[in-house]
Amino acid sequence: MKKLVILVSGSGTNLQRIIDSTASGEIPDAEISLVVADRECYGLQRAEDHGIKNQLIRRGKGFSAALETLMPEDTSLIVLAGFLSILSTGFCEKYHGRIINIHPALLPKFGGKGMWGMNVHQAVIDAGEKESGATVHFVTAEIDEGEIILQGKVAVEENDTPETLAAKVHQAEYDIFPKAIAKVLRNQS
Ligand code: GRF
């Protein structure tokens, strides 16, 4: 069994998708060994409800160091599933090739500092983009710049608001995230 560590900051609907797809075999031969949140959030509750070990490490300077001490030895992949803190350069280097993130836009556009949550969808609409989507990519010390693993596209309609666009992008996320995780795990073995 490959072991996943999932990092969350929010409601954790992507975490739920990963829980369900490890259970169904859509992500084969994998289990979640730990969920870590950087703030109180519903994602932690989801882990608890499924009997998955979970831990709150408050965001701030010591986060990455504290996380490192908690990391199970045999972790195959660290998955950022709606996680809002920036991991330290040292942490990113130590786990290079074994950390992935989901971003709610088509990188390399609309990434980097400040591009999170509704800011992203507002920026996409303001730029008059005809399509947006979700990107799963490897995490490096440079925000949103690691190699792209998978993308899913959605149309941006004239009457879309950041909220309606976010809802569509979320659906694209649920589609590509399990596929991207399975793909990375497959390439490891
Ligand atoms: C997703 O849109 C993800 O792309 C972004 O944060 C959101 C998390 O949503 N990084 P949820 O907590 O999985 O519902």
Short mmCIF file of C-alpha atoms and ligand atoms in Angstrom, two decimals:
data_model
loop_
_atom_site.label_atom_id
_atom_site.label_comp_id
_atom_site.label_asym_id
_atom_site.label_seq_id
_atom_site.Cartn_x
_atom_site.Cartn_y
_atom_site.Cartn_z
CA MET A 1 0.00 0.00 0.00
CA LYS A 2 1.30 3.44 -0.95
CA LYS A 3 0.91 5.96 1.84
CA LEU A 4 -0.50 9.44 1.24
CA VAL A 5 -0.28 12.47 3.51
CA ILE A 6 -2.91 15.10 2.71
CA LEU A 7 -2.63 18.77 3.71
CA VAL A 8 -5.79 20.89 3.95
CA SER A 9 -6.95 24.35 5.03
CA GLY A 10 -10.63 24.34 4.13
CA SER A 11 -13.80 22.38 3.66
CA GLY A 12 -11.91 19.44 2.22
CA THR A 13 -14.21 18.39 -0.61
CA ASN A 14 -11.12 17.37 -2.58
CA LEU A 15 -9.93 15.43 0.47
CA GLN A 16 -13.31 13.67 0.46
CA ARG A 17 -12.83 12.80 -3.19
CA ILE A 18 -9.42 11.30 -2.40
CA ILE A 19 -10.83 9.35 0.56
CA ASP A 20 -13.56 7.94 -1.70
CA SER A 21 -11.24 7.12 -4.56
CA THR A 22 -8.71 5.27 -2.41
CA ALA A 23 -11.64 3.26 -1.01
CA SER A 24 -13.09 2.49 -4.46
CA GLY A 25 -9.76 1.61 -6.05
CA GLU A 26 -9.92 4.53 -8.49
CA ILE A 27 -6.59 5.35 -6.84
CA PRO A 28 -5.29 1.77 -6.58
CA ASP A 29 -3.19 0.36 -3.73
CA ALA A 30 -3.07 3.55 -1.73
CA GLU A 31 -4.25 4.72 1.67
CA ILE A 32 -4.23 8.00 3.54
CA SER A 33 -1.96 7.68 6.56
CA LEU A 34 -2.28 11.24 7.84
CA VAL A 35 -4.26 14.45 7.27
CA VAL A 36 -2.71 17.69 8.49
CA ALA A 37 -4.46 21.07 8.61
CA ASP A 38 -2.83 24.45 9.20
CA ARG A 39 -6.00 25.87 10.79
CA GLU A 40 -9.29 24.64 12.23
CA CYS A 41 -11.33 23.47 9.26
CA TYR A 42 -13.92 20.95 8.18
CA GLY A 43 -11.23 18.93 6.37
CA LEU A 44 -9.96 17.73 9.77
CA GLN A 45 -13.46 16.61 10.71
CA ARG A 46 -13.76 14.61 7.47
CA ALA A 47 -10.55 12.77 8.34
CA GLU A 48 -11.81 12.13 11.86
CA ASP A 49 -15.17 10.85 10.54
CA HIS A 50 -13.32 8.30 8.39
CA GLY A 51 -11.01 7.18 11.17
CA ILE A 52 -7.97 8.73 9.50
CA LYS A 53 -5.20 10.03 11.76
CA ASN A 54 -5.31 13.81 11.72
CA GLN A 55 -3.42 16.68 13.24
CA LEU A 56 -3.69 20.45 13.46
CA ILE A 57 -0.39 22.33 13.16
CA ARG A 58 -1.12 26.03 13.31
CA ARG A 59 0.13 28.02 10.34
CA GLY A 60 3.22 30.13 10.82
CA LYS A 61 6.98 29.95 10.83
CA GLY A 62 7.39 26.54 12.42
CA PHE A 63 4.83 24.71 10.30
CA SER A 64 7.14 22.84 7.91
CA ALA A 65 9.54 21.77 10.66
CA ALA A 66 6.66 20.47 12.78
CA LEU A 67 5.19 18.66 9.79
CA GLU A 68 8.54 17.02 9.06
CA THR A 69 8.65 15.50 12.55
CA LEU A 70 5.18 14.00 11.97
CA MET A 71 5.79 12.58 8.50
CA PRO A 72 5.43 8.80 8.35
CA GLU A 73 8.79 7.31 7.17
CA ASP A 74 7.32 5.52 4.17
CA THR A 75 5.20 8.35 2.71
CA SER A 76 4.91 8.00 -1.07
CA LEU A 77 3.15 11.29 -1.77
CA ILE A 78 2.21 14.52 0.00
CA VAL A 79 -0.97 15.97 -1.49
CA LEU A 80 -1.93 19.63 -1.01
CA ALA A 81 -5.72 19.60 -1.30
CA GLY A 82 -6.83 23.19 -0.78
CA PHE A 83 -3.86 24.03 1.43
CA LEU A 84 -3.06 27.70 1.95
CA SER A 85 0.34 27.82 3.71
CA ILE A 86 3.65 27.98 1.87
CA LEU A 87 5.98 25.07 2.67
CA SER A 88 9.61 25.92 3.44
CA THR A 89 12.28 25.60 0.73
CA GLY A 90 14.00 22.92 2.82
CA PHE A 91 10.81 20.87 3.05
CA CYS A 92 10.14 21.19 -0.70
CA GLU A 93 13.69 20.07 -1.47
CA LYS A 94 13.61 17.13 0.95
CA TYR A 95 10.41 15.77 -0.61
CA HIS A 96 11.16 16.87 -4.18
CA GLY A 97 9.03 14.90 -6.67
CA ARG A 98 6.77 13.66 -3.88
CA ILE A 99 4.61 16.77 -3.26
CA ILE A 100 1.72 17.76 -5.51
CA ASN A 101 -0.83 20.58 -5.38
CA ILE A 102 -4.14 21.39 -7.01
CA HIS A 103 -4.63 24.92 -8.31
CA PRO A 104 -8.00 26.31 -9.48
CA ALA A 105 -6.83 27.73 -12.83
CA LEU A 106 -4.92 26.71 -15.93
CA LEU A 107 -1.31 27.26 -14.89
CA PRO A 108 1.04 28.85 -15.83
CA LYS A 109 -1.63 31.55 -16.08
CA PHE A 110 -3.21 32.89 -12.87
CA GLY A 111 -0.72 31.41 -10.44
CA GLY A 112 1.74 32.77 -7.89
CA LYS A 113 1.44 34.95 -4.83
CA GLY A 114 -2.09 36.16 -4.04
CA MET A 115 -3.66 33.82 -6.59
CA TRP A 116 -5.86 31.73 -4.34
CA GLY A 117 -9.56 31.34 -3.65
CA MET A 118 -11.93 33.78 -5.33
CA ASN A 119 -9.01 36.05 -6.35
CA VAL A 120 -8.12 33.52 -9.02
CA HIS A 121 -11.62 33.31 -10.51
CA GLN A 122 -12.05 37.10 -10.40
CA ALA A 123 -8.74 37.54 -12.23
CA VAL A 124 -9.76 35.01 -14.90
CA ILE A 125 -13.07 36.83 -15.48
CA ASP A 126 -11.40 40.28 -15.47
CA ALA A 127 -8.92 39.07 -18.10
CA GLY A 128 -11.81 38.02 -20.38
CA GLU A 129 -10.61 34.43 -20.57
CA LYS A 130 -12.82 32.03 -22.52
CA GLU A 131 -11.71 29.02 -20.52
CA SER A 132 -10.37 28.18 -17.10
CA GLY A 133 -9.93 24.96 -15.19
CA ALA A 134 -7.82 23.11 -12.68
CA THR A 135 -4.17 22.09 -12.64
CA VAL A 136 -2.42 19.39 -10.63
CA HIS A 137 1.31 20.05 -10.49
CA PHE A 138 4.44 19.13 -8.59
CA VAL A 139 5.35 21.51 -5.77
CA THR A 140 8.70 23.27 -5.80
CA ALA A 141 9.93 26.16 -3.67
CA GLU A 142 8.63 28.58 -6.37
CA ILE A 143 4.88 29.04 -5.89
CA ASP A 144 2.75 27.29 -8.58
CA GLU A 145 5.75 26.68 -10.85
CA GLY A 146 6.41 22.95 -10.66
CA GLU A 147 5.87 20.55 -13.55
CA ILE A 148 2.23 20.11 -14.60
CA ILE A 149 0.79 16.60 -14.16
CA LEU A 150 -2.79 17.02 -15.40
CA GLN A 151 -5.25 19.79 -16.31
CA GLY A 152 -9.02 19.88 -16.67
CA LYS A 153 -10.76 22.68 -18.58
CA VAL A 154 -14.10 24.44 -18.16
CA ALA A 155 -15.73 27.15 -20.28
CA VAL A 156 -16.02 30.67 -18.90
CA GLU A 157 -19.44 32.03 -19.89
CA GLU A 158 -20.35 35.72 -20.22
CA ASN A 159 -22.56 35.62 -17.14
CA ASP A 160 -20.15 33.71 -14.90
CA THR A 161 -19.34 35.20 -11.51
CA PRO A 162 -16.31 34.12 -9.43
CA GLU A 163 -18.71 31.89 -7.49
CA THR A 164 -20.26 30.12 -10.50
CA LEU A 165 -16.83 29.70 -12.07
CA ALA A 166 -15.46 28.29 -8.79
CA ALA A 167 -18.24 25.70 -8.75
CA LYS A 168 -17.41 24.56 -12.29
CA VAL A 169 -13.68 24.44 -11.55
CA HIS A 170 -14.36 22.35 -8.43
CA GLN A 171 -16.06 19.74 -10.63
CA ALA A 172 -13.00 19.67 -12.90
CA GLU A 173 -10.85 19.20 -9.79
CA TYR A 174 -12.86 16.18 -8.66
CA ASP A 175 -12.36 14.69 -12.09
CA ILE A 176 -8.60 15.15 -12.46
CA PHE A 177 -7.27 14.89 -8.88
CA PRO A 178 -7.67 11.12 -8.39
CA LYS A 179 -6.34 10.52 -11.92
CA ALA A 180 -3.29 12.70 -11.26
CA ILE A 181 -2.56 10.99 -7.93
CA ALA A 182 -2.87 7.54 -9.50
CA LYS A 183 -0.60 8.62 -12.34
CA VAL A 184 2.16 9.89 -10.03
CA LEU A 185 1.99 6.76 -7.85
CA ARG A 186 2.11 4.54 -10.94
CA ASN A 187 5.23 6.32 -12.18
CA GLN A 188 6.93 5.79 -8.82
CA SER A 189 6.81 2.01 -9.00
C1 GRF B 1 -9.83 24.16 -4.45
O1 GRF B 1 -10.46 24.99 -5.37
C2 GRF B 1 -8.35 24.11 -4.72
O2 GRF B 1 -8.02 24.22 -6.06
C3 GRF B 1 -7.87 25.30 -3.98
O3 GRF B 1 -8.63 25.31 -2.80
C4 GRF B 1 -9.90 24.72 -3.04
C5 GRF B 1 -10.14 23.67 -2.01
O4 GRF B 1 -11.45 23.24 -1.93
N1 GRF B 1 -6.44 25.25 -3.83
P1 GRF B 1 -11.85 22.06 -0.95
O5 GRF B 1 -11.38 22.42 0.45
O6 GRF B 1 -11.21 20.81 -1.44
O7 GRF B 1 -13.34 21.99 -1.03
#
